[in-house]
Coordinates of C-alpha atoms and ligand atoms in Angstrom, one line a residue:
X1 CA 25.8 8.6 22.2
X2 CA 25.4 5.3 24.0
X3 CA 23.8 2.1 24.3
X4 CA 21.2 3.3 26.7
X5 CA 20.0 6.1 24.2
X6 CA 19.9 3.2 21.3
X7 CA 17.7 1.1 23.6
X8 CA 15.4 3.9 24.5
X9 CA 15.2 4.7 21.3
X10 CA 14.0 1.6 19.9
X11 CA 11.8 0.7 22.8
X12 CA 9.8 3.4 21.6
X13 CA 6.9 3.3 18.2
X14 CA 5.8 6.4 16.2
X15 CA 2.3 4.9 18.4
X16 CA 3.9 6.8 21.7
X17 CA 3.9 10.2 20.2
X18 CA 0.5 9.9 18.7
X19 CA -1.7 12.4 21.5
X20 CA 1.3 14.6 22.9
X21 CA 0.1 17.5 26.1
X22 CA 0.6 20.3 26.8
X23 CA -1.2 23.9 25.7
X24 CA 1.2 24.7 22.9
X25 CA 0.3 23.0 19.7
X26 CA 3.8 23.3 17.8
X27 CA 5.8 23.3 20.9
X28 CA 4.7 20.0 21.7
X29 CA 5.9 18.4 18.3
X30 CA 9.0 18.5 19.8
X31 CA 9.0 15.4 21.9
X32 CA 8.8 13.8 18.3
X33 CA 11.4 15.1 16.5
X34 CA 14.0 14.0 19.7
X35 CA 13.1 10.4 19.7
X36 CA 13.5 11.1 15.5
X37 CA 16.9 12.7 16.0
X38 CA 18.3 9.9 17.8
X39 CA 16.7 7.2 15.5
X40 CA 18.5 9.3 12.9
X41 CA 22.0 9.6 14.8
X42 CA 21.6 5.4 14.8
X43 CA 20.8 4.8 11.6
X44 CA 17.9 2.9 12.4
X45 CA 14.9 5.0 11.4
X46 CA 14.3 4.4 7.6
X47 CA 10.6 6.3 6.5
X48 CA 9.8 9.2 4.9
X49 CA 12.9 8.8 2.3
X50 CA 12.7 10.5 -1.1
X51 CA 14.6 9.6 -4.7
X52 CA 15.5 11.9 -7.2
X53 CA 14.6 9.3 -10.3
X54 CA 11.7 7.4 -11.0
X55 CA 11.2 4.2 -9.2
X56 CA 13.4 2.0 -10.9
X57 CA 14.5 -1.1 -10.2
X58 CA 17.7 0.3 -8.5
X59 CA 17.6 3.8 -7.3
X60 CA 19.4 6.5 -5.2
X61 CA 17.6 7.7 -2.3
X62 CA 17.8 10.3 0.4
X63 CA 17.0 10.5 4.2
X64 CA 16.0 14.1 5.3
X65 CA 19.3 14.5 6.3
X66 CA 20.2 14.2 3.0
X67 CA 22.0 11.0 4.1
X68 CA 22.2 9.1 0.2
X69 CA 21.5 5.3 0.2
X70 CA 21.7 3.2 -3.2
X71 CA 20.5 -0.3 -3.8
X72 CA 17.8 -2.5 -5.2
X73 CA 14.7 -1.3 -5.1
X74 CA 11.4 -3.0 -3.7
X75 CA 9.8 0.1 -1.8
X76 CA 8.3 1.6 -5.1
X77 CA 4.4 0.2 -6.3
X78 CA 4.6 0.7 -10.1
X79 CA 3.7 -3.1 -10.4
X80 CA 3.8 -3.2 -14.1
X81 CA 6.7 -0.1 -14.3
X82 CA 4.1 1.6 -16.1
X83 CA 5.8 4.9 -14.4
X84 CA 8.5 4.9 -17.5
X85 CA 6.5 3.8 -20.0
X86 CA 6.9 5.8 -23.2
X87 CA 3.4 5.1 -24.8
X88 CA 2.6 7.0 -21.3
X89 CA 5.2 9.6 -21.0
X90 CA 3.8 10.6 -24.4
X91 CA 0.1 10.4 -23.3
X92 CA 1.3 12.9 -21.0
X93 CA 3.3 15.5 -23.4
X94 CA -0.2 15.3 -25.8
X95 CA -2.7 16.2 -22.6
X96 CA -0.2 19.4 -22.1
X97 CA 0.1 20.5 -25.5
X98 CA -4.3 19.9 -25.5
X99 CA -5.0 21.0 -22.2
X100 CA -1.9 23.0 -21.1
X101 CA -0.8 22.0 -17.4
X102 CA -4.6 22.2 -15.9
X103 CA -6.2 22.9 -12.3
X104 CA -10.1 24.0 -13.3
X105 CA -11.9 23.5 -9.9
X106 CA -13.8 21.5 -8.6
X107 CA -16.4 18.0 -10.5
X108 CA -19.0 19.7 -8.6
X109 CA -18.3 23.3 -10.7
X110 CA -16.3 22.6 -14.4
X111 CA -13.5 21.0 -12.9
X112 CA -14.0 18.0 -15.4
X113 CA -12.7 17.6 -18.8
X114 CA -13.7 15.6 -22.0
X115 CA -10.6 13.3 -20.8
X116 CA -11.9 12.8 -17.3
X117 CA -15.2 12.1 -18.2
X118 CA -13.9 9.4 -21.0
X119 CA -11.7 8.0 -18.4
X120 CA -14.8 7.4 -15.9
X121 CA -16.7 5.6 -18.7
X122 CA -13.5 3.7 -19.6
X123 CA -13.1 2.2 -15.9
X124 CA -17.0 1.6 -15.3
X125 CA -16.5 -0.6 -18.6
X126 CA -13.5 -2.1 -17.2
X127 CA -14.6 -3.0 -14.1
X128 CA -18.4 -4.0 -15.2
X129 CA -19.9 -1.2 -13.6
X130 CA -22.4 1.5 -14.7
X131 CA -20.8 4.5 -13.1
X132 CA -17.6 5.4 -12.2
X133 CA -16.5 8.8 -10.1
X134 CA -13.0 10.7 -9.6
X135 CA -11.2 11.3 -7.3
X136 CA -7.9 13.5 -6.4
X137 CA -6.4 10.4 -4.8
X138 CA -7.2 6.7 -3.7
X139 CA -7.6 7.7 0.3
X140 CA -9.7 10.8 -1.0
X141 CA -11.7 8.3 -2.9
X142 CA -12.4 6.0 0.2
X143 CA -12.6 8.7 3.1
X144 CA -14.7 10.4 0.7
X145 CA -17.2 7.4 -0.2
X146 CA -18.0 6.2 3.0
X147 CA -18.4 10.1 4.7
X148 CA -20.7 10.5 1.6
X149 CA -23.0 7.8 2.1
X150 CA -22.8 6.7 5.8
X151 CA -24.5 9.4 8.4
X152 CA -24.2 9.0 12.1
X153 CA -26.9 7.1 12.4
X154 CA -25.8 4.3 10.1
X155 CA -23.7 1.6 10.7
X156 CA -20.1 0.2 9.5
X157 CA -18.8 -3.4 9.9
X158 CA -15.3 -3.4 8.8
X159 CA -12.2 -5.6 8.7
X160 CA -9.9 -5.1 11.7
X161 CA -6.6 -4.8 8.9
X162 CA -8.5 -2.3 6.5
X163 CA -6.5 0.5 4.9
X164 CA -6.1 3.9 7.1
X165 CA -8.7 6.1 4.9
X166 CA -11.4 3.4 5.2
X167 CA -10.8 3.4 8.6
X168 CA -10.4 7.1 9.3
X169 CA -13.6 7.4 6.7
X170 CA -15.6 5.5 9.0
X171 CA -14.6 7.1 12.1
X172 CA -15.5 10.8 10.1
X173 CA -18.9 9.1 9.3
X174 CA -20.2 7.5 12.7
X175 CA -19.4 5.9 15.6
X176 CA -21.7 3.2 15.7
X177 CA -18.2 0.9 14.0
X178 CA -17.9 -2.5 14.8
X179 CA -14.4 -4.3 13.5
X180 CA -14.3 -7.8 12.2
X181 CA -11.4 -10.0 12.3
X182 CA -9.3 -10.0 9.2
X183 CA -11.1 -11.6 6.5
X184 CA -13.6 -14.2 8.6
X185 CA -16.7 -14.0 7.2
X186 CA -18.1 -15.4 10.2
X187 CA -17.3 -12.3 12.3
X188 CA -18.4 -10.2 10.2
X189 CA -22.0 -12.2 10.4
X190 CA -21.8 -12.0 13.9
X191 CA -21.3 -8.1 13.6
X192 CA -23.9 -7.8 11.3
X193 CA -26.4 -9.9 13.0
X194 CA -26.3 -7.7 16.1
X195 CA -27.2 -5.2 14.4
X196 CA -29.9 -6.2 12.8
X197 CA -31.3 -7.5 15.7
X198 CA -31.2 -4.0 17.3
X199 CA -31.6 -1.6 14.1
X200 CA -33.8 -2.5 11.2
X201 CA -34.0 1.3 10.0
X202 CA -30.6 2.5 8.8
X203 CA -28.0 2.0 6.7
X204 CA -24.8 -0.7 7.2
X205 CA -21.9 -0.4 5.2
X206 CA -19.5 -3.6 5.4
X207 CA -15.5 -2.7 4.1
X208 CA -13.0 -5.0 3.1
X209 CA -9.8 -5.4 0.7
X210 CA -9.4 -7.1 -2.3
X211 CA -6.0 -7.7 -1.9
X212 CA -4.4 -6.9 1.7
X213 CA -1.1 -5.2 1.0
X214 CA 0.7 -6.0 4.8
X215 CA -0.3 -9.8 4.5
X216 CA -1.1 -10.4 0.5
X217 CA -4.3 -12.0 1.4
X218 CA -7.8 -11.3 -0.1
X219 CA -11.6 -12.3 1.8
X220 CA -14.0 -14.1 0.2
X221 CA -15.8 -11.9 -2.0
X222 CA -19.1 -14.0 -3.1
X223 CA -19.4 -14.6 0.8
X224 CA -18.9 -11.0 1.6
X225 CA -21.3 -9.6 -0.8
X226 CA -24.1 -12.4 0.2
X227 CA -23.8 -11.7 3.4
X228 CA -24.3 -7.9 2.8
X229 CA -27.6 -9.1 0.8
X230 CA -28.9 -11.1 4.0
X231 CA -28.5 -7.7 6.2
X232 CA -29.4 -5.2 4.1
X233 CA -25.7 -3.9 4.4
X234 CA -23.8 -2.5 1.1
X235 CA -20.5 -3.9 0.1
X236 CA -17.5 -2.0 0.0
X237 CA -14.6 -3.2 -1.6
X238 CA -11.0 -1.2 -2.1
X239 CA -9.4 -3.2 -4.9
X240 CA -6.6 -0.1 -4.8
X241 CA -3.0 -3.0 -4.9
X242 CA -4.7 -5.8 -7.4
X243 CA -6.7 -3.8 -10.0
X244 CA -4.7 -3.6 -13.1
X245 CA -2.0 -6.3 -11.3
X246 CA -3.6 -9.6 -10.9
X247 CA -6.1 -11.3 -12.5
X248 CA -5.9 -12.7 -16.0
X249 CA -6.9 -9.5 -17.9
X250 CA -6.0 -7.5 -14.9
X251 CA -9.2 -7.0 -13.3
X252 CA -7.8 -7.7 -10.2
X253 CA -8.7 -10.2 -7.2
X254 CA -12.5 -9.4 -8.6
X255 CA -11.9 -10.8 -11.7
X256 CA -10.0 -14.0 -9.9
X257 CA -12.8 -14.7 -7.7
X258 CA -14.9 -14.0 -10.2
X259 CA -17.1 -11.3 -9.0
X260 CA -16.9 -8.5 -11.4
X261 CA -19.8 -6.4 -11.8
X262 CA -21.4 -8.1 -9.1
X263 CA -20.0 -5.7 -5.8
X264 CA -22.2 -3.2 -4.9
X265 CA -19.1 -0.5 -4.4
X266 CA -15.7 -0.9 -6.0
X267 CA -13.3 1.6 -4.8
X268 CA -9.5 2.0 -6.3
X269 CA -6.0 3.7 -6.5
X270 CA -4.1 4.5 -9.4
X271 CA -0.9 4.9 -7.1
X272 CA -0.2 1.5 -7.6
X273 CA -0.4 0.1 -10.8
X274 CA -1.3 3.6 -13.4
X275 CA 1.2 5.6 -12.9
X276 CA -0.6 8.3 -11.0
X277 CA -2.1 10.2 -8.5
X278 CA -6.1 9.9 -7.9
X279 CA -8.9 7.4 -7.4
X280 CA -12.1 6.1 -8.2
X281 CA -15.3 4.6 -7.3
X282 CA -18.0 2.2 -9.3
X283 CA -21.1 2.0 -8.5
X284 CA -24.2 0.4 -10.5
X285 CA -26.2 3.3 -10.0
X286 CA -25.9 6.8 -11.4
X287 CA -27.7 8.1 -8.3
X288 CA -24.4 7.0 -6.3
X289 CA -22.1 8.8 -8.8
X290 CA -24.5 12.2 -8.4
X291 CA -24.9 11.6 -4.7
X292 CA -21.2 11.6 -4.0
X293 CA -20.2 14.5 -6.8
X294 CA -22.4 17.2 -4.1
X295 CA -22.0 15.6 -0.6
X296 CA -18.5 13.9 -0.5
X297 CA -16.0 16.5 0.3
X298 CA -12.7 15.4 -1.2
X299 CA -15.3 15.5 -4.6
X300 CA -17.1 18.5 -4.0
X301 CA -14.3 20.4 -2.2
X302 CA -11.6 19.3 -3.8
X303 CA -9.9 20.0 -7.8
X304 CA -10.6 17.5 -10.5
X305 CA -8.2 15.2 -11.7
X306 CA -6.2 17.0 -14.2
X307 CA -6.0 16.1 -17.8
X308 CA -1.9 15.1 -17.8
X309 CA -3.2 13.0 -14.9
X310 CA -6.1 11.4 -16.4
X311 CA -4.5 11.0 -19.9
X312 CA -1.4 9.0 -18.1
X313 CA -4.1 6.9 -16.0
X314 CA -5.9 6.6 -19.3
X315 CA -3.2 4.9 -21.0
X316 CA -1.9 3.1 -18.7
X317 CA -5.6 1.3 -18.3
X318 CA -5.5 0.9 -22.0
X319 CA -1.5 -1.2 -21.5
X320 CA -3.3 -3.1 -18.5
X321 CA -6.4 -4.5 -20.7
X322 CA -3.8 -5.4 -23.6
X323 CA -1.7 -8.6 -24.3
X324 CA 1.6 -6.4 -23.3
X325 CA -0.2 -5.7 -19.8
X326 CA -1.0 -9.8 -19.7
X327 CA 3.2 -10.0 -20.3
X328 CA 4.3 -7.2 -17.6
X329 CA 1.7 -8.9 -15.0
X330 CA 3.2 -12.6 -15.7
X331 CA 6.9 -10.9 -15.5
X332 CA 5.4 -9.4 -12.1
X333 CA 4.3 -12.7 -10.9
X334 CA 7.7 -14.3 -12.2
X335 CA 9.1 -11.9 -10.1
X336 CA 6.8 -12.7 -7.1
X337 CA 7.2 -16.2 -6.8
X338 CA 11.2 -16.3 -7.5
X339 CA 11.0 -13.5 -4.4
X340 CA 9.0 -15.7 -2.3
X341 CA 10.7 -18.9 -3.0
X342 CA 14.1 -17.2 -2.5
X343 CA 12.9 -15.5 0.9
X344 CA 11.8 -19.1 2.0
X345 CA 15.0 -20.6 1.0
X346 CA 17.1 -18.3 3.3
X347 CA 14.4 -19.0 6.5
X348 CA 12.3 -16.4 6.4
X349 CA 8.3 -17.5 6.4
X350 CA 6.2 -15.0 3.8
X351 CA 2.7 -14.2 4.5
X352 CA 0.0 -15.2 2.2
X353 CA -0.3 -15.8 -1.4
X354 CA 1.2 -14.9 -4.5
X355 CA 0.7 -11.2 -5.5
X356 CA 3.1 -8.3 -5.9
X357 CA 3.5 -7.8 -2.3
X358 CA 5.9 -10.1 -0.4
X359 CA 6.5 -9.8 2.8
X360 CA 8.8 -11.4 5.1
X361 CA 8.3 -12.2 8.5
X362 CA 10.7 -10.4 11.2
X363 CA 8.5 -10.1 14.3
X364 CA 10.5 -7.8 17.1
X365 CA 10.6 -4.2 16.0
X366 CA 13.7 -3.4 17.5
X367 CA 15.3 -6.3 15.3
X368 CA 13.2 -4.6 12.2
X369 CA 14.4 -1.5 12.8
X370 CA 18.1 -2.3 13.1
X371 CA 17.9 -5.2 10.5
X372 CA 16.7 -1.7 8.4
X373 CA 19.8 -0.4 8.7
X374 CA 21.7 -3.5 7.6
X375 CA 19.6 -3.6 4.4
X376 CA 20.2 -0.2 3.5
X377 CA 23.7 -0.4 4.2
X378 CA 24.5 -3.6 1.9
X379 CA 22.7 -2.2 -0.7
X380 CA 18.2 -3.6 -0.7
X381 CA 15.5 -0.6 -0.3
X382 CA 12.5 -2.2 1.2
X383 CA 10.1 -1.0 3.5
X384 CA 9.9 -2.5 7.1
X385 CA 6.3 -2.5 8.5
X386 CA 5.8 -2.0 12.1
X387 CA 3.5 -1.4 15.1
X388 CA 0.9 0.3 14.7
X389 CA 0.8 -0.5 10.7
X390 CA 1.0 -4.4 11.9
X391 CA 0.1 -5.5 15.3
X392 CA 3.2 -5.7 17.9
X393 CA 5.8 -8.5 17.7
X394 CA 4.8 -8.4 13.9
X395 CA 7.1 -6.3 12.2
X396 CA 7.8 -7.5 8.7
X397 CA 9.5 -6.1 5.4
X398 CA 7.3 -5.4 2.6
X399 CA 8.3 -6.2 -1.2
X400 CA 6.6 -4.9 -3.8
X401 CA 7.3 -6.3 -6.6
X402 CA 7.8 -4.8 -10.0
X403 CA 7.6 -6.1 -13.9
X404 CA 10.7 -4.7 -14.7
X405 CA 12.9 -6.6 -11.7
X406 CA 14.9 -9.2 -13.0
X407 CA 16.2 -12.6 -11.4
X408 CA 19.0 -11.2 -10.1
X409 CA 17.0 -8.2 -7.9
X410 CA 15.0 -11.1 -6.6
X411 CA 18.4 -13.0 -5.3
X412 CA 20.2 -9.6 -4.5
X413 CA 17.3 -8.9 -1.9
X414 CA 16.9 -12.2 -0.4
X415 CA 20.1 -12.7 0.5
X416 CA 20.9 -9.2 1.6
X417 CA 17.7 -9.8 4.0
X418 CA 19.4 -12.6 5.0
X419 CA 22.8 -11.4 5.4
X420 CA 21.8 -8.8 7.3
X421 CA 19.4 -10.6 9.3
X422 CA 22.2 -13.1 10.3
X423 CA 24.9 -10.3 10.8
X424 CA 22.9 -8.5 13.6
X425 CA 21.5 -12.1 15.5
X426 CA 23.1 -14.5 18.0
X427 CA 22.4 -18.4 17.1
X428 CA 19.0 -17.9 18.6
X429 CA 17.9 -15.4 16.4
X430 CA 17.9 -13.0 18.8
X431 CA 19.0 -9.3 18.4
X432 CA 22.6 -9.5 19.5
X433 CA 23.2 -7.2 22.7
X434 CA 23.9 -3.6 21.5
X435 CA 27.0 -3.1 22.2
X436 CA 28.5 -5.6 19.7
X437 CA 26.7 -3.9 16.9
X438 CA 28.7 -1.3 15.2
X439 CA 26.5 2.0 15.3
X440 CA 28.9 4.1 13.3
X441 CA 28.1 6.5 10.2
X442 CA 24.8 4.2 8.2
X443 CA 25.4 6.1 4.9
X444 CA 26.7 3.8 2.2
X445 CA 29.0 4.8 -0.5
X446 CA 26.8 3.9 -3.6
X447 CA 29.4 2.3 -5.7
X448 CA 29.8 -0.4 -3.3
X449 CA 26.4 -0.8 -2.1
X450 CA 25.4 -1.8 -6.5
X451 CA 29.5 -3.8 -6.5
X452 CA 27.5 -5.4 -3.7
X453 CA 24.0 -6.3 -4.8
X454 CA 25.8 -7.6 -8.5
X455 CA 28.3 -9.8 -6.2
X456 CA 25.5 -10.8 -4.1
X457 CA 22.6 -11.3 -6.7
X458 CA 24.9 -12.3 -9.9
X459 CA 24.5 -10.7 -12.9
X460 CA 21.0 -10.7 -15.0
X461 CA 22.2 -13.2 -17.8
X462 CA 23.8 -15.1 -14.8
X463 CA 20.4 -15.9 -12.2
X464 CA 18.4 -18.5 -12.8
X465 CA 14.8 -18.0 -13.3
X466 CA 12.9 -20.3 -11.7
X467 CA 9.2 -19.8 -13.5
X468 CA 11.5 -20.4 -16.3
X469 CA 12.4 -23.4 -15.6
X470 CA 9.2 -24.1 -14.4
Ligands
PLP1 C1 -5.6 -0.3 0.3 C2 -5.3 1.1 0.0 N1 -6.3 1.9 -0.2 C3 -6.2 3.2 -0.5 C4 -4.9 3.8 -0.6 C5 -4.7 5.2 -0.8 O1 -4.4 5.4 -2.2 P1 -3.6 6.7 -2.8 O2 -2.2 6.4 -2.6 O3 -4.1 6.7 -4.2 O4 -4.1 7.8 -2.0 C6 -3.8 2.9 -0.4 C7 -2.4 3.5 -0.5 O5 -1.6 3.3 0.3 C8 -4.0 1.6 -0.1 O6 -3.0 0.7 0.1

């Protein structure tokens, strides 16, 4: 172990390993795991990490070398920590003792149940839409809408920063793509226009976010959808972080921007805010719903949601749409804007607007990456974003925000960002040369990592709020 194999190692990105050679498909993994194993042996590779609890505000979790971390928790998306409500947990127990633990096959055979069906009409309602579809999982729901309705002939126009499944869905679809830059309208025109002016015959399907979750930014929707109108294109929207989050009744960045009911395809998670696996899509035609039950594979091809996991999604919509939901989204944006005005306070600039993703500026990965094993050490769980998720020189650590954090997770995590940023940076805020950085054992003991976060956050009756105080 040296300072050369720590450079090499975080010269590298996940992006160099992504088309390996050679003749022997599993032998050529291997390259892979090495650059892994040394990221490992420095501490400085911090993905694919599981917990053995629910995600709490502060949880234990484990490396797959069963390395244990414990600390303050921002890496988990239960935005209105739905995941440990009772009125849900008992949804749960009653769809089991109804149902029994259920896998009946596919929505194309009798893979839906009197609870899945209910829970369609339920979010078509919710959302303003006429029909709603299911779907094992919010990338099965996107890949599997636009590989449904766009043939190769077709065309999509999509934003450059759209989520993975919308963008491996449109590369499944066709390859007549054209990516517009992130959020302008303008491009997207441009795209469009072209080709229009070449193709008046087939289909264009234009994709964007409602809510970005790497920079908490959301397009213009009126403009979006009246500039699918002038091409003939179909809107696509992926409202999978805001639905049930934002918005006053929770209806998300549609319901802000007031545009519910009027987006031709409304596409969502419940990963985030319900408490479950699966996905959706709204349409306002029930040709779309029947379209995509027989020629959308992850529908067709895939099981039905199952009753525990429709009940629990069930629910939690029903928490969302009520004044308690209204309370756990206003402690979530508490939350938000405490984290983004402490983040500020210790230097750090945070992209976009308020939402329950923060994220904070870092820029070099290699001072990401390291700065990860700072944070994990003192005692913050957050997850750093990097090349190829962001573009190069723009790594960042993500936030999400819960409704069950308090004041004094929000100050814990700031300054442990900062601590750690300044313990591993020269005056120049520069990554301090290797050698100086102590690269010995990164697990923490747990009892000192939570001493930490209480000495460096206060206590909960201690922090000052500052949406309280206005
Ligand atoms: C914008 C967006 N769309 C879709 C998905 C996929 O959702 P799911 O986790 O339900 O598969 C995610 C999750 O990461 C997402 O962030």
């Amino acid at each position: 172990m040296g300072t050369d194999d720590i450079r090499s190692a975080l010269s590298r990105t996940s992006f160099d390993f992504r088309r390996p050679n050679g003749v022997d498909l599993i032998e050529r993994t291997q390259g892979f795991h090495d650059w892994l194993e040394t990221c490992f042996d420095y501490g400085i590779w911090s993905y694919g990490r599981a917990t053995d609890q629910g995600p709490r505000r502060h949880v234990a979790i484990l490396n797959d070398r069963g390395e244990r971390t414990e600390g303050v928790n921002f890496a988990s998306q239960d935005y209105l920590s739905l995941a440990a409500h009772p009125e849900i947990n008992a949804a749960a127990h009653e769809a089991i003792d109804t149902y029994g633990v259920h896998s009946a096959g596919s929505p194309a055979l009798v893979g839906n149940t009197s609870s899945s069906l209910s829970l369609e009409e339920k979010i078509a309602d919710f959302v303003k839409a006429d029909y709603v579809s299911l779907f094992p999982t919010g990338w099965a729901a996107g890949f599997g809408t636009i590989t449904g309705l766009v043939r190769p002939f077709d065309h999509i126009v999509i934003d450059a920063l759209a989520h993975a499944c919308l963008h491996s869905g449109a590369q499944a679809a066709t390859k007549n793509i054209s990516l517009f830059r992130h959020n302008q309208v303008e491009d997207a025109r441009k795209k469009l226009a072209k080709i229009r002016a070449k193709d008046t015959e087939n289909g264009i399907l234009l994709i964007t976010e409602g809510l970005f979750s790497m920079d908490s930014d959301s397009p213009d929707l009126a403009a979006m959808q009246e500039l699918a109108d002038e091409y003939q294109a179909t809107l696509f929207v992926d409202v999978a972080h805001d639905l049930g989050s934002m918005g006053p009744t929770g209806r998300g960045v549609l319901e802000k921007q007031n545009m519910l009911g009027k987006v031709d395809i409304v596409m969502g998670s419940f990963s985030k805010t319900f408490a479950s696996n699966g996905g959706f899509v709204a349409t306002r035609k029930c040709g779309v719903r029947e379209y995509l039950r027989f020629y959308s594979s992850p529908n067709t091809f895939s099981n039905a949601l199952s009753p525990i996991q429709t009940a629990v999604v069930s629910k939690a919509f029903d928490i969302v749409a009520s004044d308690e939901g209204r309370t756990l989204r206003d402690r979530n944006a508490r939350n938000g804007i405490e984290l983004r005005s402490f983040l500020k306070m210790a230097g750090f600039d945070v992209y976009g607007t308020l939402s329950p993703i923060v994220c904070a500026h870092i820029g070099e990965e290699d001072l990401g990456r390291v700065m990860g094993r700072k944070i994990a050490e003192l005692g913050l769980i957050a997850n750093l974003v990097e090349y190829p998720a962001v573009s190069r020189k723009q790594a960042r650590f993500r936030f999400q925000v819960m409704a069950n954090h308090t004041s004094h997770d929000t100050i814990a995590a700031s300054r442990i960002l900062a601590n750690a940023r300044s313990e591993v940076t020269d005056e120049k805020g520069r990554l301090k040369p290797l050698d100086e950085l102590s690269w010995g054992p990164a697990a923490q003991s747990p009892l000192t990592a939570m001493a930490k976060v209480k000495e460096i956050g206060g206590t909960d009756e201690q922090a000052p709020s500052i949406a309280a105080t206005g």
